[in-house]
Coordinates of C-alpha atoms in Angstrom, one line a residue:
X4 CA 12.6 -17.9 -27.3
X5 CA 12.0 -18.6 -23.8
X6 CA 10.4 -15.8 -21.7
X7 CA 12.7 -14.5 -19.1
X8 CA 11.6 -15.4 -15.5
X9 CA 10.3 -12.5 -13.4
X10 CA 13.2 -11.6 -11.0
X11 CA 11.1 -10.5 -8.0
X12 CA 7.8 -12.1 -7.4
X13 CA 7.2 -11.4 -3.7
X14 CA 8.3 -8.7 -1.3
X15 CA 8.3 -9.7 2.4
X16 CA 8.3 -7.1 5.0
X17 CA 6.3 -4.8 7.4
X18 CA 3.3 -3.1 5.8
X19 CA 2.3 0.5 6.1
X20 CA -0.4 2.7 4.7
X21 CA -2.1 -0.3 3.2
X22 CA -4.9 1.1 1.1
X23 CA -6.8 -1.8 -0.6
X24 CA -10.3 -1.7 1.1
X25 CA -10.3 2.1 0.5
X26 CA -8.0 2.8 -2.5
X27 CA -6.0 6.0 -2.2
X28 CA -6.0 9.0 -4.7
X29 CA -3.6 8.9 -7.4
X30 CA -1.4 12.1 -8.1
X31 CA -4.0 13.4 -10.4
X32 CA -6.4 13.7 -7.6
X33 CA -9.2 12.2 -9.7
X34 CA -8.4 8.5 -10.2
X35 CA -7.8 5.8 -7.5
X36 CA -5.1 3.4 -6.9
X37 CA -4.5 0.4 -4.6
X38 CA -1.2 1.0 -2.8
X39 CA 1.0 -0.2 0.1
X40 CA 4.3 0.8 1.6
X41 CA 6.6 -2.0 2.5
X42 CA 9.4 -1.7 5.1
X43 CA 12.1 -4.0 3.8
X44 CA 15.8 -4.7 4.5
X45 CA 18.6 -2.7 2.9
X46 CA 19.7 -5.7 0.9
X47 CA 16.3 -6.3 -0.5
X48 CA 16.0 -2.5 -1.4
X49 CA 19.4 -3.0 -3.2
X50 CA 18.0 -6.1 -5.0
X51 CA 14.9 -4.3 -6.1
X52 CA 17.2 -1.4 -7.5
X53 CA 19.5 -3.9 -9.2
X54 CA 16.8 -5.9 -10.9
X55 CA 14.4 -2.9 -11.6
X56 CA 16.3 0.3 -12.0
X57 CA 13.0 2.1 -12.9
X58 CA 11.8 1.4 -9.4
X59 CA 14.5 3.6 -7.8
X60 CA 12.0 6.5 -7.4
X61 CA 9.7 4.1 -5.4
X62 CA 12.3 3.3 -2.7
X63 CA 12.9 5.7 0.0
X64 CA 15.1 5.6 3.2
X65 CA 14.5 7.4 6.5
X66 CA 16.3 7.9 9.8
X67 CA 14.6 6.4 12.8
X68 CA 13.0 9.6 14.0
X69 CA 11.7 10.6 10.6
X70 CA 10.3 7.2 9.9
X71 CA 8.4 7.2 13.2
X72 CA 7.1 10.6 12.4
X73 CA 5.8 9.5 9.0
X74 CA 4.5 6.0 9.8
X75 CA 3.4 6.5 13.4
X76 CA 5.4 3.4 14.6
X77 CA 9.1 2.6 15.1
X78 CA 11.0 0.7 12.3
X79 CA 11.0 -2.9 13.0
X80 CA 12.7 -4.8 10.1
X81 CA 16.2 -3.5 11.0
X82 CA 15.6 -1.6 14.1
X83 CA 19.4 -0.9 14.8
X84 CA 20.1 0.3 11.3
X85 CA 21.1 4.0 10.7
X86 CA 18.6 4.0 7.8
X87 CA 15.2 2.2 7.2
X88 CA 14.1 1.4 3.7
X89 CA 10.5 1.5 2.3
X90 CA 9.2 0.6 -1.1
X91 CA 5.9 1.8 -2.6
X92 CA 3.9 -0.6 -4.7
X93 CA 0.8 0.5 -6.5
X94 CA -1.8 -0.6 -9.1
X95 CA -4.3 1.8 -10.8
X96 CA -7.9 0.9 -10.2
X97 CA -8.9 1.9 -13.6
X98 CA -7.2 1.7 -17.0
X99 CA -8.3 4.1 -19.8
X100 CA -11.5 4.6 -17.7
X101 CA -12.2 1.0 -17.3
X102 CA -12.1 -1.0 -14.1
X103 CA -8.8 -3.0 -13.8
X104 CA -9.7 -6.6 -14.4
X105 CA -7.6 -8.1 -11.6
X106 CA -8.5 -6.2 -8.4
X107 CA -5.9 -6.3 -5.5
X108 CA -6.9 -8.6 -2.6
X109 CA -5.9 -8.9 1.0
X110 CA -5.5 -12.5 2.1
X111 CA -5.1 -14.3 5.4
X112 CA -4.9 -17.9 6.3
X113 CA -8.2 -19.4 7.4
X114 CA -9.1 -22.2 9.7
X115 CA -9.0 -24.6 6.8
X116 CA -5.3 -23.7 6.3
X117 CA -6.0 -21.9 2.9
X118 CA -5.7 -18.2 2.2
X119 CA -9.0 -16.3 2.2
X120 CA -10.0 -13.0 0.9
X121 CA -10.4 -10.6 3.9
X122 CA -10.2 -7.4 1.8
X123 CA -13.6 -6.1 3.0
X124 CA -13.4 -7.7 6.6
X125 CA -10.4 -5.9 8.0
X126 CA -8.3 -2.8 7.9
X127 CA -4.6 -3.4 7.7
X128 CA -2.9 -1.0 10.0
X129 CA 0.8 0.2 10.0
X130 CA 3.2 -2.4 11.4
X131 CA 1.4 -5.5 10.2
X132 CA 3.7 -8.2 8.8
X133 CA 3.2 -9.9 5.5
X134 CA 4.2 -10.6 2.0
X135 CA 3.2 -8.7 -1.1
X136 CA 3.0 -10.4 -4.5
X137 CA 3.8 -8.3 -7.5
X138 CA 3.7 -8.5 -11.3
X139 CA 6.2 -7.2 -13.7
X140 CA 5.2 -4.5 -16.1
X141 CA 7.1 -3.7 -19.2
X142 CA 5.8 -0.4 -20.8
X143 CA 6.6 0.1 -24.5
X144 CA 5.3 3.6 -24.2
X145 CA 7.4 4.7 -21.3
X146 CA 10.3 2.2 -22.0
X147 CA 10.2 1.2 -18.3
X148 CA 10.0 -2.1 -16.4
X149 CA 8.4 -1.8 -12.9
X150 CA 6.5 -3.8 -10.3
X151 CA 2.8 -3.5 -9.8
X152 CA 0.8 -4.7 -6.8
X153 CA -1.2 -8.0 -7.2
X154 CA -2.1 -9.2 -3.7
X155 CA -1.1 -9.0 0.0
X156 CA -0.9 -11.8 2.4
X157 CA -1.0 -10.7 6.0
X158 CA 0.7 -13.0 8.5
X159 CA 0.5 -10.8 11.6
X160 CA -2.3 -8.3 11.5
X161 CA -2.3 -4.9 13.3
X162 CA -5.8 -3.6 12.9
X163 CA -6.1 0.0 11.7
X164 CA -7.5 2.6 14.2
X165 CA -8.8 5.8 12.9
X166 CA -8.5 7.5 16.3
X167 CA -12.2 8.2 16.4
X168 CA -13.0 6.1 19.4
X169 CA -15.2 7.7 22.0
X170 CA -14.1 5.6 24.9
X171 CA -12.4 8.5 26.7
X172 CA -15.9 9.5 27.8
X173 CA -16.7 6.1 29.2
X174 CA -17.7 2.6 28.0
X175 CA -19.7 3.2 24.8
X176 CA -22.5 0.9 23.3
X177 CA -21.7 1.5 19.7
X178 CA -24.6 -0.9 18.7
X179 CA -27.0 1.8 20.0
X180 CA -25.9 4.4 17.5
X181 CA -28.4 5.6 15.0
X182 CA -28.0 7.6 11.7
X183 CA -25.8 10.7 12.0
X184 CA -27.0 14.1 11.2
X185 CA -24.8 16.2 8.9
X186 CA -27.1 19.2 8.6
X187 CA -26.8 21.0 5.3
X188 CA -23.1 20.5 4.8
X189 CA -22.3 20.1 1.1
X190 CA -20.5 16.8 0.2
X191 CA -17.0 17.7 -1.0
X192 CA -15.9 17.0 -4.5
X193 CA -13.8 13.9 -5.1
X194 CA -10.2 14.5 -4.0
X195 CA -11.2 17.0 -1.3
X196 CA -11.3 16.5 2.5
X197 CA -10.1 12.9 2.3
X198 CA -9.7 12.8 6.1
X199 CA -6.7 10.7 6.8
X200 CA -3.4 12.6 6.6
X201 CA -1.7 9.9 4.4
X202 CA 1.7 11.0 3.0
X203 CA 2.4 10.9 -0.7
X204 CA 4.7 8.4 -2.1
X205 CA 6.0 8.2 -5.6
X206 CA 4.9 9.7 -8.9
X207 CA 1.6 9.8 -10.7
X208 CA 0.5 6.2 -11.3
X209 CA -2.0 7.2 -14.0
X210 CA 0.5 6.4 -16.8
X211 CA 1.2 2.9 -15.6
X212 CA -0.8 -0.1 -16.9

């Protein structure tokens, strides 16, 4: 019997909270997961829900003011719409304690016209435009069919800024910086004091393979 073709293979849109270079914490606060939030059209949100009903919990809608409060940028896919739709796509970094065999990559077109891995070379900031490739996961245990993150192609990069610039004091020669002193401060345990205030999207991904 022929295998049913995957209904949705890519999701185009605007990228937010792209956590690939530095994977985010899962709901259990112990394991890590690659994740990205994709601002999409209402029609595409409807298509995902129609093809993958188990993904409904991963799609959220926001009014413009709430959207801007959460994502720190104005909605741009359908800027004049009353509601703005975002889908959360994830992939656990480890499965049953072992590293997942197909790490998620961030790709950009190089000078040779081919896509190149830039995962470790750039931080993808909110408002970047691109396309997310997904794979279909059928879970016999949970009796669900969901979409998992495979790779991200960035077409229009907005570089992430942590807000830690010192340029308010004057022009800074960052190459002159030496090692920092942290005194006797204890290193926090995993899951504590992560720094960035990233909102939580969706349920615990630990059960997903």
